[in-house]
PDB file of C-alpha atoms in Angstrom:
ATOM      1  CA  UNK M 119      -2.192 -10.777  -1.746  1.00  0.00           C
ATOM      2  CA  UNK M 120      -3.541  -7.592  -2.080  1.00  0.00           C
ATOM      3  CA  UNK M 121      -5.405  -6.459   0.709  1.00  0.00           C
ATOM      4  CA  UNK M 122      -0.791  -6.558  -0.366  1.00  0.00           C
ATOM      5  CA  UNK M 123       1.813  -4.335   0.907  1.00  0.00           C
ATOM      6  CA  UNK M 124       4.848  -5.577  -0.077  1.00  0.00           C
ATOM      7  CA  UNK M 125       6.071  -3.106  -2.486  1.00  0.00           C
ATOM      8  CA  UNK M 126       6.870   0.470  -1.256  1.00  0.00           C
ATOM      9  CA  UNK M 127       6.458   1.741  -4.018  1.00  0.00           C
ATOM     10  CA  UNK M 128       7.605  -0.474  -0.877  1.00  0.00           C
ATOM     11  CA  UNK M 129     -17.133 -25.627  -3.920  1.00  0.00           C
ATOM     12  CA  UNK M 130     -18.417 -28.086  -3.189  1.00  0.00           C
ATOM     13  CA  UNK M 131     -18.971 -30.601  -6.528  1.00  0.00           C
ATOM     14  CA  UNK M 132     -22.815 -30.978  -6.533  1.00  0.00           C
ATOM     15  CA  UNK M 133     -25.151 -33.314  -9.498  1.00  0.00           C
ATOM     16  CA  UNK M 134     -27.626 -30.768 -10.969  1.00  0.00           C
ATOM     17  CA  UNK M 135     -30.639 -31.647 -10.773  1.00  0.00           C
ATOM     18  CA  UNK M 136     -33.807 -31.117 -12.814  1.00  0.00           C
ATOM     19  CA  UNK M 137     -36.139 -29.316  -9.874  1.00  0.00           C
ATOM     20  CA  UNK M 138     -35.405 -27.623  -6.903  1.00  0.00           C
ATOM     21  CA  UNK M 139     -39.376 -27.663  -5.493  1.00  0.00           C
ATOM     22  CA  UNK M 140     -38.367 -25.500  -2.582  1.00  0.00           C
ATOM     23  CA  UNK M 141     -36.848 -22.628  -4.685  1.00  0.00           C
ATOM     24  CA  UNK M 142     -39.192 -20.551  -6.144  1.00  0.00           C
ATOM     25  CA  UNK M 143     -37.079 -17.165  -7.175  1.00  0.00           C
ATOM     26  CA  UNK M 144     -39.899 -15.306  -7.674  1.00  0.00           C
ATOM     27  CA  UNK M 145     -41.910 -15.865  -4.344  1.00  0.00           C
ATOM     28  CA  UNK M 146     -39.836 -16.630  -2.012  1.00  0.00           C
ATOM     29  CA  UNK M 147     -38.084 -13.307  -0.633  1.00  0.00           C
ATOM     30  CA  UNK M 148     -35.525 -15.657   1.615  1.00  0.00           C
ATOM     31  CA  UNK M 149     -33.482 -16.136  -1.842  1.00  0.00           C
ATOM     32  CA  UNK M 150     -31.042 -13.967  -3.085  1.00  0.00           C
ATOM     33  CA  UNK M 151     -28.580 -13.685  -6.029  1.00  0.00           C
ATOM     34  CA  UNK M 152     -24.772 -12.975  -6.295  1.00  0.00           C
ATOM     35  CA  UNK M 153     -23.266 -13.883 -10.040  1.00  0.00           C
ATOM     36  CA  UNK M 154     -20.045 -15.856  -9.703  1.00  0.00           C
ATOM     37  CA  UNK M 155     -17.466 -16.063 -11.958  1.00  0.00           C
ATOM     38  CA  UNK M 156     -15.864 -19.239 -13.006  1.00  0.00           C
ATOM     39  CA  UNK M 157     -12.998 -19.460 -15.489  1.00  0.00           C
ATOM     40  CA  UNK M 158     -13.518 -15.688 -16.064  1.00  0.00           C
ATOM     41  CA  UNK M 159     -16.818 -16.186 -17.552  1.00  0.00           C
ATOM     42  CA  UNK M 160     -19.568 -14.559 -14.996  1.00  0.00           C
ATOM     43  CA  UNK M 161     -22.525 -17.060 -15.103  1.00  0.00           C
ATOM     44  CA  UNK M 162     -26.241 -16.440 -14.188  1.00  0.00           C
ATOM     45  CA  UNK M 163     -27.316 -16.179 -10.088  1.00  0.00           C
ATOM     46  CA  UNK M 164     -27.194 -18.836  -7.750  1.00  0.00           C
ATOM     47  CA  UNK M 165     -30.060 -18.582  -4.997  1.00  0.00           C
ATOM     48  CA  UNK M 166     -29.067 -18.684  -1.140  1.00  0.00           C
ATOM     49  CA  UNK M 167     -31.287 -19.085   1.832  1.00  0.00           C
ATOM     50  CA  UNK M 168     -29.974 -16.236   4.235  1.00  0.00           C
ATOM     51  CA  UNK M 169     -33.008 -16.784   6.652  1.00  0.00           C
ATOM     52  CA  UNK M 170     -31.450 -15.725  10.041  1.00  0.00           C
ATOM     53  CA  UNK M 171     -33.908 -17.956  11.840  1.00  0.00           C
ATOM     54  CA  UNK M 172     -31.934 -21.025  11.616  1.00  0.00           C
ATOM     55  CA  UNK M 173     -28.655 -22.520  10.283  1.00  0.00           C
ATOM     56  CA  UNK M 174     -27.879 -21.276   6.573  1.00  0.00           C
ATOM     57  CA  UNK M 175     -28.877 -23.799   3.673  1.00  0.00           C
ATOM     58  CA  UNK M 176     -27.309 -23.509   0.554  1.00  0.00           C
ATOM     59  CA  UNK M 177     -30.135 -23.644  -1.879  1.00  0.00           C
ATOM     60  CA  UNK M 178     -28.519 -23.732  -5.969  1.00  0.00           C
ATOM     61  CA  UNK M 179     -30.644 -22.711  -8.391  1.00  0.00           C
ATOM     62  CA  UNK M 180     -31.026 -25.070 -11.324  1.00  0.00           C
ATOM     63  CA  UNK M 181     -30.820 -21.997 -13.995  1.00  0.00           C
ATOM     64  CA  UNK M 182     -29.002 -23.281 -17.332  1.00  0.00           C
ATOM     65  CA  UNK M 183     -25.924 -21.969 -17.287  1.00  0.00           C
ATOM     66  CA  UNK M 184     -24.746 -22.759 -14.040  1.00  0.00           C
ATOM     67  CA  UNK M 185     -26.024 -26.463 -14.578  1.00  0.00           C
ATOM     68  CA  UNK M 186     -24.091 -26.743 -18.074  1.00  0.00           C
ATOM     69  CA  UNK M 187     -20.284 -25.625 -16.232  1.00  0.00           C
ATOM     70  CA  UNK M 188     -21.767 -28.657 -13.327  1.00  0.00           C
ATOM     71  CA  UNK M 189     -21.978 -31.011 -16.206  1.00  0.00           C
ATOM     72  CA  UNK M 190     -18.708 -30.011 -17.697  1.00  0.00           C
ATOM     73  CA  UNK M 191     -16.989 -30.696 -14.488  1.00  0.00           C
ATOM     74  CA  UNK M 192     -16.459 -27.488 -12.975  1.00  0.00           C
ATOM     75  CA  UNK M 193     -16.284 -27.381  -8.998  1.00  0.00           C
ATOM     76  CA  UNK M 194     -17.932 -25.119  -6.460  1.00  0.00           C
ATOM     77  CA  UNK M 195     -17.684 -24.199  -3.308  1.00  0.00           C
ATOM     78  CA  UNK M 196     -21.135 -22.884  -1.600  1.00  0.00           C
ATOM     79  CA  UNK M 197     -21.205 -19.331  -2.689  1.00  0.00           C
ATOM     80  CA  UNK M 198     -22.979 -16.623  -0.635  1.00  0.00           C
ATOM     81  CA  UNK M 199     -22.998 -13.258   0.794  1.00  0.00           C
ATOM     82  CA  UNK M 200     -22.086 -13.164   4.408  1.00  0.00           C
ATOM     83  CA  UNK M 201     -24.267  -9.931   4.570  1.00  0.00           C
ATOM     84  CA  UNK M 202     -27.846  -9.096   3.882  1.00  0.00           C
ATOM     85  CA  UNK M 203     -27.323  -8.286  -0.096  1.00  0.00           C
ATOM     86  CA  UNK M 204     -30.408  -8.526  -2.485  1.00  0.00           C
ATOM     87  CA  UNK M 205     -28.428  -8.214  -5.276  1.00  0.00           C
ATOM     88  CA  UNK M 206     -25.330  -8.664  -6.918  1.00  0.00           C
ATOM     89  CA  UNK M 207     -24.986  -4.652  -7.008  1.00  0.00           C
ATOM     90  CA  UNK M 208     -25.163  -4.757  -3.642  1.00  0.00           C
ATOM     91  CA  UNK M 209     -22.425  -7.104  -3.107  1.00  0.00           C
ATOM     92  CA  UNK M 210     -20.695  -4.509  -5.418  1.00  0.00           C
ATOM     93  CA  UNK M 211     -21.328  -1.912  -3.058  1.00  0.00           C
ATOM     94  CA  UNK M 212     -20.139  -3.450  -0.148  1.00  0.00           C
ATOM     95  CA  UNK M 213     -16.821  -4.088  -1.785  1.00  0.00           C
ATOM     96  CA  UNK M 214     -16.485  -0.943  -2.797  1.00  0.00           C
ATOM     97  CA  UNK M 215     -17.469   0.476   0.783  1.00  0.00           C
ATOM     98  CA  UNK M 216     -14.193  -1.531   2.053  1.00  0.00           C
ATOM     99  CA  UNK M 217     -12.347  -1.521  -0.701  1.00  0.00           C
ATOM    100  CA  UNK M 218     -12.839   1.847  -2.867  1.00  0.00           C
ATOM    101  CA  UNK M 219     -12.383   1.914  -6.611  1.00  0.00           C
ATOM    102  CA  UNK M 220      -9.142   2.497  -7.739  1.00  0.00           C
ATOM    103  CA  UNK M 221      -8.626   3.669 -11.408  1.00  0.00           C
ATOM    104  CA  UNK M 222      -8.044   0.711 -13.567  1.00  0.00           C
ATOM    105  CA  UNK M 223      -4.389   1.886 -14.655  1.00  0.00           C
ATOM    106  CA  UNK M 224      -3.475   1.649 -10.729  1.00  0.00           C
ATOM    107  CA  UNK M 225      -4.486  -1.459 -10.654  1.00  0.00           C
ATOM    108  CA  UNK M 226      -3.379  -3.133 -13.221  1.00  0.00           C
ATOM    109  CA  UNK M 227       0.300  -1.055 -12.568  1.00  0.00           C
ATOM    110  CA  UNK M 228       0.093  -2.101  -9.032  1.00  0.00           C
ATOM    111  CA  UNK M 229      -0.746  -6.352  -9.648  1.00  0.00           C
ATOM    112  CA  UNK M 230       2.148  -5.912 -12.376  1.00  0.00           C
ATOM    113  CA  UNK M 231       4.550  -4.745  -9.675  1.00  0.00           C
ATOM    114  CA  UNK M 232       3.364  -7.586  -7.498  1.00  0.00           C
ATOM    115  CA  UNK M 233       4.083 -10.080 -10.100  1.00  0.00           C
ATOM    116  CA  UNK M 234       7.115  -8.862 -10.540  1.00  0.00           C
ATOM    117  CA  UNK M 235       8.551  -6.980  -7.653  1.00  0.00           C
ATOM    118  CA  UNK M 236       8.351  -9.470  -4.926  1.00  0.00           C
ATOM    119  CA  UNK M 237      10.495 -12.383  -5.425  1.00  0.00           C
ATOM    120  CA  UNK M 238      13.615 -11.647  -3.359  1.00  0.00           C
ATOM    121  CA  UNK M 239      10.423 -11.215  -0.825  1.00  0.00           C
ATOM    122  CA  UNK M 240       9.303 -14.500  -1.622  1.00  0.00           C
ATOM    123  CA  UNK M 241      12.820 -16.462  -1.412  1.00  0.00           C
ATOM    124  CA  UNK M 242      13.505 -15.078   2.115  1.00  0.00           C
ATOM    125  CA  UNK M 243      10.116 -16.002   3.387  1.00  0.00           C
ATOM    126  CA  UNK M 244      10.083 -19.290   1.853  1.00  0.00           C
ATOM    127  CA  UNK M 245      11.250 -21.351   4.391  1.00  0.00           C
ATOM    128  CA  UNK M 246       8.936 -20.480   6.614  1.00  0.00           C
ATOM    129  CA  UNK M 247       5.626 -20.807   4.229  1.00  0.00           C
ATOM    130  CA  UNK M 248       6.958 -24.179   3.228  1.00  0.00           C
ATOM    131  CA  UNK M 249       7.154 -25.054   7.721  1.00  0.00           C
ATOM    132  CA  UNK M 250       3.053 -23.886   8.095  1.00  0.00           C
ATOM    133  CA  UNK M 251       1.978 -24.588   4.491  1.00  0.00           C
ATOM    134  CA  UNK M 252       3.292 -28.414   4.931  1.00  0.00           C
ATOM    135  CA  UNK M 253       0.024 -29.391   6.771  1.00  0.00           C
ATOM    136  CA  UNK M 254      -2.152 -28.729   4.254  1.00  0.00           C
ATOM    137  CA  UNK M 255      -1.039 -31.537   2.254  1.00  0.00           C
ATOM    138  CA  UNK M 256      -3.523 -33.928   2.306  1.00  0.00           C
ATOM    139  CA  UNK M 257      -5.474 -32.628   4.483  1.00  0.00           C
ATOM    140  CA  UNK M 258      -7.025 -29.894   3.058  1.00  0.00           C
ATOM    141  CA  UNK M 259      -9.124 -30.402  -0.053  1.00  0.00           C
ATOM    142  CA  UNK M 260     -11.147 -26.621  -0.108  1.00  0.00           C
ATOM    143  CA  UNK M 261      -9.084 -24.071   0.828  1.00  0.00           C
ATOM    144  CA  UNK M 262      -9.909 -20.331   0.112  1.00  0.00           C
ATOM    145  CA  UNK M 263      -7.120 -17.763   0.003  1.00  0.00           C
ATOM    146  CA  UNK M 264      -7.984 -14.191   1.173  1.00  0.00           C
ATOM    147  CA  UNK M 265      -5.922 -11.398  -0.412  1.00  0.00           C
ATOM    148  CA  UNK M 266      -4.446 -13.912  -3.178  1.00  0.00           C
ATOM    149  CA  UNK M 267      -2.732 -11.617  -5.631  1.00  0.00           C
ATOM    150  CA  UNK M 268      -0.801 -12.726  -7.581  1.00  0.00           C
ATOM    151  CA  UNK M 269      -0.745 -15.995  -6.550  1.00  0.00           C
ATOM    152  CA  UNK M 270       2.778 -16.650  -5.367  1.00  0.00           C
ATOM    153  CA  UNK M 271       1.389 -19.593  -2.113  1.00  0.00           C
ATOM    154  CA  UNK M 272      -0.150 -21.646  -4.698  1.00  0.00           C
ATOM    155  CA  UNK M 273       2.876 -23.822  -5.144  1.00  0.00           C
ATOM    156  CA  UNK M 274       2.892 -24.526  -1.475  1.00  0.00           C
ATOM    157  CA  UNK M 275      -0.258 -25.919  -1.546  1.00  0.00           C
ATOM    158  CA  UNK M 276      -1.847 -26.109  -5.005  1.00  0.00           C
ATOM    159  CA  UNK M 277      -0.107 -29.584  -6.665  1.00  0.00           C
ATOM    160  CA  UNK M 278      -2.338 -31.687  -5.374  1.00  0.00           C
ATOM    161  CA  UNK M 279      -5.121 -32.486  -8.518  1.00  0.00           C
ATOM    162  CA  UNK M 280      -7.997 -33.130  -5.697  1.00  0.00           C
ATOM    163  CA  UNK M 281      -7.517 -29.352  -4.243  1.00  0.00           C
ATOM    164  CA  UNK M 282     -10.111 -26.926  -4.933  1.00  0.00           C
ATOM    165  CA  UNK M 283      -8.932 -23.394  -4.775  1.00  0.00           C
ATOM    166  CA  UNK M 284     -11.250 -20.074  -4.320  1.00  0.00           C
ATOM    167  CA  UNK M 285      -8.974 -17.074  -4.501  1.00  0.00           C
ATOM    168  CA  UNK M 286     -10.645 -13.559  -3.814  1.00  0.00           C
ATOM    169  CA  UNK M 287      -8.821  -9.833  -3.838  1.00  0.00           C
ATOM    170  CA  UNK M 288     -10.605  -6.483  -4.582  1.00  0.00           C
ATOM    171  CA  UNK M 289      -8.101  -5.866  -7.182  1.00  0.00           C
ATOM    172  CA  UNK M 290      -9.786  -7.885 -10.448  1.00  0.00           C
ATOM    173  CA  UNK M 291      -6.279  -7.259 -12.172  1.00  0.00           C
ATOM    174  CA  UNK M 292      -5.021  -9.559  -9.853  1.00  0.00           C
ATOM    175  CA  UNK M 293      -7.107 -12.316 -11.501  1.00  0.00           C
ATOM    176  CA  UNK M 294      -4.726 -13.409 -14.684  1.00  0.00           C
ATOM    177  CA  UNK M 295      -1.633 -13.415 -12.705  1.00  0.00           C
ATOM    178  CA  UNK M 296      -3.125 -15.882 -10.146  1.00  0.00           C
ATOM    179  CA  UNK M 297      -4.711 -18.162 -12.941  1.00  0.00           C
ATOM    180  CA  UNK M 298      -0.866 -18.460 -14.543  1.00  0.00           C
ATOM    181  CA  UNK M 299       0.411 -18.838 -10.683  1.00  0.00           C
ATOM    182  CA  UNK M 300      -1.884 -22.044 -10.308  1.00  0.00           C
ATOM    183  CA  UNK M 301      -1.469 -23.208 -14.052  1.00  0.00           C
ATOM    184  CA  UNK M 302       2.277 -23.513 -12.649  1.00  0.00           C
ATOM    185  CA  UNK M 303       1.759 -24.995  -9.279  1.00  0.00           C
ATOM    186  CA  UNK M 304      -0.164 -28.082 -11.044  1.00  0.00           C
ATOM    187  CA  UNK M 305      -3.629 -27.081 -10.090  1.00  0.00           C
ATOM    188  CA  UNK M 306      -6.191 -27.763 -13.272  1.00  0.00           C
ATOM    189  CA  UNK M 307      -7.746 -24.580 -13.784  1.00  0.00           C
ATOM    190  CA  UNK M 308     -11.109 -25.933 -13.263  1.00  0.00           C
ATOM    191  CA  UNK M 309     -10.231 -26.622  -9.694  1.00  0.00           C
ATOM    192  CA  UNK M 310      -9.487 -22.708  -9.591  1.00  0.00           C
ATOM    193  CA  UNK M 311     -11.870 -19.799  -9.221  1.00  0.00           C
ATOM    194  CA  UNK M 312     -10.878 -16.123  -8.726  1.00  0.00           C
ATOM    195  CA  UNK M 313     -13.513 -13.669  -6.948  1.00  0.00           C
ATOM    196  CA  UNK M 314     -13.379 -10.029  -6.863  1.00  0.00           C
ATOM    197  CA  UNK M 315     -14.383  -9.486  -3.153  1.00  0.00           C
ATOM    198  CA  UNK M 316     -13.131  -8.371   0.376  1.00  0.00           C
ATOM    199  CA  UNK M 317     -12.067  -9.708   3.463  1.00  0.00           C
ATOM    200  CA  UNK M 318     -14.899  -8.289   5.356  1.00  0.00           C
ATOM    201  CA  UNK M 319     -16.970 -10.027   3.646  1.00  0.00           C
ATOM    202  CA  UNK M 320     -16.570 -13.108   2.273  1.00  0.00           C
ATOM    203  CA  UNK M 321     -18.773 -14.782  -0.239  1.00  0.00           C
ATOM    204  CA  UNK M 322     -19.196 -18.332   0.944  1.00  0.00           C
ATOM    205  CA  UNK M 323     -21.320 -20.255   2.985  1.00  0.00           C
ATOM    206  CA  UNK M 324     -20.674 -21.120   6.846  1.00  0.00           C
ATOM    207  CA  UNK M 325     -18.207 -24.224   7.212  1.00  0.00           C
ATOM    208  CA  UNK M 326     -17.413 -24.678   3.925  1.00  0.00           C
ATOM    209  CA  UNK M 327     -13.764 -24.965   3.773  1.00  0.00           C
ATOM    210  CA  UNK M 328     -10.933 -26.930   5.089  1.00  0.00           C
ATOM    211  CA  UNK M 329      -8.298 -23.974   5.341  1.00  0.00           C
ATOM    212  CA  UNK M 330      -7.849 -20.342   4.390  1.00  0.00           C
ATOM    213  CA  UNK M 331      -4.712 -18.776   3.806  1.00  0.00           C
ATOM    214  CA  UNK M 332      -3.870 -15.193   4.291  1.00  0.00           C
ATOM    215  CA  UNK M 333      -0.321 -13.534   3.754  1.00  0.00           C
ATOM    216  CA  UNK M 334       0.064 -10.001   3.890  1.00  0.00           C
ATOM    217  CA  UNK M 335      -3.443  -9.447   3.997  1.00  0.00           C
ATOM    218  CA  UNK M 336      -4.685  -8.073   7.506  1.00  0.00           C
ATOM    219  CA  UNK M 337      -2.278  -4.849   6.659  1.00  0.00           C
ATOM    220  CA  UNK M 338      -4.648  -3.401   4.006  1.00  0.00           C
ATOM    221  CA  UNK M 339      -7.954  -4.623   5.095  1.00  0.00           C
ATOM    222  CA  UNK M 340     -10.530  -1.913   6.289  1.00  0.00           C
ATOM    223  CA  UNK M 341     -11.817  -3.890   9.421  1.00  0.00           C
ATOM    224  CA  UNK M 342      -8.961  -6.861  10.777  1.00  0.00           C
ATOM    225  CA  UNK M 343     -11.346  -7.992  13.226  1.00  0.00           C
ATOM    226  CA  UNK M 344     -14.089  -8.462  11.082  1.00  0.00           C
ATOM    227  CA  UNK M 345     -11.705 -10.016   8.309  1.00  0.00           C
ATOM    228  CA  UNK M 346     -11.053 -12.653  11.474  1.00  0.00           C
ATOM    229  CA  UNK M 347     -14.270 -13.310  12.078  1.00  0.00           C
ATOM    230  CA  UNK M 348     -15.522 -13.608   8.497  1.00  0.00           C
ATOM    231  CA  UNK M 349     -12.013 -16.319   8.370  1.00  0.00           C
ATOM    232  CA  UNK M 350     -13.156 -18.122  11.263  1.00  0.00           C
ATOM    233  CA  UNK M 351     -16.835 -18.348   9.850  1.00  0.00           C
ATOM    234  CA  UNK M 352     -16.330 -19.569   6.436  1.00  0.00           C
ATOM    235  CA  UNK M 353     -13.756 -22.303   8.563  1.00  0.00           C
ATOM    236  CA  UNK M 354     -14.681 -26.085   9.104  1.00  0.00           C
ATOM    237  CA  UNK M 355     -14.549 -27.349  12.715  1.00  0.00           C
ATOM    238  CA  UNK M 356     -11.046 -28.580  12.620  1.00  0.00           C
ATOM    239  CA  UNK M 357      -9.953 -26.449   9.934  1.00  0.00           C
ATOM    240  CA  UNK M 358      -6.443 -24.279   9.904  1.00  0.00           C
ATOM    241  CA  UNK M 359      -5.896 -20.716   9.320  1.00  0.00           C
ATOM    242  CA  UNK M 360      -2.604 -19.989   7.898  1.00  0.00           C
ATOM    243  CA  UNK M 361      -0.872 -16.923   8.028  1.00  0.00           C
ATOM    244  CA  UNK M 362       2.065 -14.535   7.619  1.00  0.00           C
ATOM    245  CA  UNK M 363       1.623 -10.953   8.138  1.00  0.00           C
ATOM    246  CA  UNK M 364       4.094  -7.868   9.496  1.00  0.00           C
ATOM    247  CA  UNK M 365       3.463  -6.512  12.227  1.00  0.00           C
ATOM    248  CA  UNK M 366       4.233  -3.168  14.531  1.00  0.00           C
ATOM    249  CA  UNK M 367       8.154  -3.261  15.838  1.00  0.00           C
ATOM    250  CA  UNK M 368       8.173  -2.961  19.564  1.00  0.00           C
ATOM    251  CA  UNK M 369       7.081   0.456  21.441  1.00  0.00           C
ATOM    252  CA  UNK M 370      10.331   2.554  21.895  1.00  0.00           C
ATOM    253  CA  UNK M 371      12.560   0.843  18.757  1.00  0.00           C
ATOM    254  CA  UNK M 372      13.671   3.545  16.123  1.00  0.00           C
ATOM    255  CA  UNK M 373      11.795   0.933  13.821  1.00  0.00           C
ATOM    256  CA  UNK M 374       8.596   1.394  15.401  1.00  0.00           C
ATOM    257  CA  UNK M 375       9.786   5.488  14.840  1.00  0.00           C
ATOM    258  CA  UNK M 376       9.983   4.898  11.601  1.00  0.00           C
ATOM    259  CA  UNK M 377       6.772   2.766  10.878  1.00  0.00           C
ATOM    260  CA  UNK M 378       4.944   5.810  12.334  1.00  0.00           C
ATOM    261  CA  UNK M 379       6.545   8.589  10.181  1.00  0.00           C
ATOM    262  CA  UNK M 380       6.158   5.889   7.001  1.00  0.00           C
ATOM    263  CA  UNK M 381       2.463   4.484   7.637  1.00  0.00           C
ATOM    264  CA  UNK M 382       0.455   7.411   6.208  1.00  0.00           C
ATOM    265  CA  UNK M 383       2.316   7.053   2.894  1.00  0.00           C
ATOM    266  CA  UNK M 384       2.775   3.440   2.705  1.00  0.00           C
ATOM    267  CA  UNK M 385      -1.023   3.782   2.909  1.00  0.00           C
ATOM    268  CA  UNK M 386      -0.587   5.777   0.262  1.00  0.00           C
ATOM    269  CA  UNK M 387       1.379   3.988  -2.372  1.00  0.00           C
ATOM    270  CA  UNK M 388       0.983   0.412  -1.154  1.00  0.00           C
ATOM    271  CA  UNK M 389      -2.897  -0.029  -1.285  1.00  0.00           C
ATOM    272  CA  UNK M 390      -4.023   0.537   1.859  1.00  0.00           C
ATOM    273  CA  UNK M 391      -1.013  -0.974   4.043  1.00  0.00           C
ATOM    274  CA  UNK M 392      -0.198  -0.155   7.575  1.00  0.00           C
ATOM    275  CA  UNK M 393       3.041  -0.491   8.909  1.00  0.00           C
ATOM    276  CA  UNK M 394       2.154   0.162  12.614  1.00  0.00           C
ATOM    277  CA  UNK M 395      -1.007  -2.781  13.183  1.00  0.00           C
ATOM    278  CA  UNK M 396      -0.887  -5.105  15.931  1.00  0.00           C
ATOM    279  CA  UNK M 397      -2.123  -7.775  14.217  1.00  0.00           C
ATOM    280  CA  UNK M 398      -0.907 -11.231  15.848  1.00  0.00           C
ATOM    281  CA  UNK M 399      -2.668  -9.821  18.801  1.00  0.00           C
ATOM    282  CA  UNK M 400      -5.873  -9.276  16.594  1.00  0.00           C
ATOM    283  CA  UNK M 401      -5.365 -13.004  15.673  1.00  0.00           C
ATOM    284  CA  UNK M 402      -4.535 -14.060  19.467  1.00  0.00           C
ATOM    285  CA  UNK M 403      -7.938 -12.830  20.368  1.00  0.00           C
ATOM    286  CA  UNK M 404      -9.947 -13.636  17.670  1.00  0.00           C
ATOM    287  CA  UNK M 405     -11.801 -16.563  19.002  1.00  0.00           C
ATOM    288  CA  UNK M 406      -9.842 -19.954  17.793  1.00  0.00           C
ATOM    289  CA  UNK M 407      -9.257 -22.642  19.356  1.00  0.00           C
ATOM    290  CA  UNK M 408      -5.484 -22.552  19.613  1.00  0.00           C
ATOM    291  CA  UNK M 409      -3.260 -20.341  17.826  1.00  0.00           C
ATOM    292  CA  UNK M 410       0.619 -20.956  16.897  1.00  0.00           C
ATOM    293  CA  UNK M 411       2.304 -17.751  16.438  1.00  0.00           C
ATOM    294  CA  UNK M 412       5.836 -17.480  15.691  1.00  0.00           C
ATOM    295  CA  UNK M 413       7.673 -14.075  14.708  1.00  0.00           C
ATOM    296  CA  UNK M 414      10.764 -13.394  11.860  1.00  0.00           C
ATOM    297  CA  UNK M 415      12.949 -10.614  10.945  1.00  0.00           C
ATOM    298  CA  UNK M 416      13.182 -10.557   6.945  1.00  0.00           C
ATOM    299  CA  UNK M 417      16.227  -8.809   5.575  1.00  0.00           C
ATOM    300  CA  UNK M 418      14.140  -7.908   2.097  1.00  0.00           C
ATOM    301  CA  UNK M 419      11.177  -6.361   3.980  1.00  0.00           C
ATOM    302  CA  UNK M 420      12.829  -3.477   5.556  1.00  0.00           C
ATOM    303  CA  UNK M 421      10.485  -1.388   7.164  1.00  0.00           C
ATOM    304  CA  UNK M 422       7.851  -3.864   6.842  1.00  0.00           C
ATOM    305  CA  UNK M 423       9.132  -6.034  10.001  1.00  0.00           C
ATOM    306  CA  UNK M 424       8.495  -7.936  12.116  1.00  0.00           C
ATOM    307  CA  UNK M 425       6.830 -11.158  10.737  1.00  0.00           C
ATOM    308  CA  UNK M 426       4.183 -13.027  12.652  1.00  0.00           C
ATOM    309  CA  UNK M 427       3.381 -16.393  11.051  1.00  0.00           C
ATOM    310  CA  UNK M 428       1.701 -19.551  11.968  1.00  0.00           C
ATOM    311  CA  UNK M 429      -1.573 -21.579  11.965  1.00  0.00           C
ATOM    312  CA  UNK M 430      -4.874 -21.047  14.077  1.00  0.00           C
ATOM    313  CA  UNK M 431      -7.001 -23.900  14.353  1.00  0.00           C
ATOM    314  CA  UNK M 432     -10.752 -23.637  14.754  1.00  0.00           C
TER     315      UNK M 432
END
């Protein structure tokens, strides 16, 4: 959950082939590389078509490490940068553009706080999460969580051993906590992947997941509308975007006044979290076929209220 804010400190599986005659990593300029992490091991690159003249095609390079990993049973989603990048360094630069690097000690500290200081909040929001996550069981087998953070949502949707989850987060220190949460939820770690990435440039192919999850994410992304556009892009037709976001209070209220006063401080100490965003409106106008949006106030969230929660359908 970063892209986070509560503390107010506050794959597609595929069978490897022996050769791919249509791939030539030397001579074909349409194929670019993006390293991918699986179980904390950085693999060789996968080559992907970014030809803008037609539908994007996923083209997996048959490099040795990539094949070996596939053979031992690790599942993959189609990995593809949403922006035109020529290398892993290009994508890293893109991540830094939307989420400037924090000091290593800060990212470690923030991940630790998120892992330990949100228990009362999670206990209160549990009934709302249970409501919106319940429909995913048995229906969504390929799931992306944007801003997965320490993985508090995994217990709601990842108990099925057939589920495959990719969690993205700009803070790499979240990974160890997210992996622990995945194991506690009963998700085989071979079915879980953590990628350091941002919501504005999700490194997955078009229509590659059954569901996208985001809780307390849009408060701290650099560009809300771009992130929602990316969510729609990676969702398959009929897929669901499940969300919980805190939004600005009503104009003229004392709460809204305090949110405006505290907003600059909140952004500084809570990793970019904004208190005054009209996130519900962004979701409603993002182009989903339908949006079920509900509102709730949480006593443990103080100025981080109200909450908009629900499901948007593609």
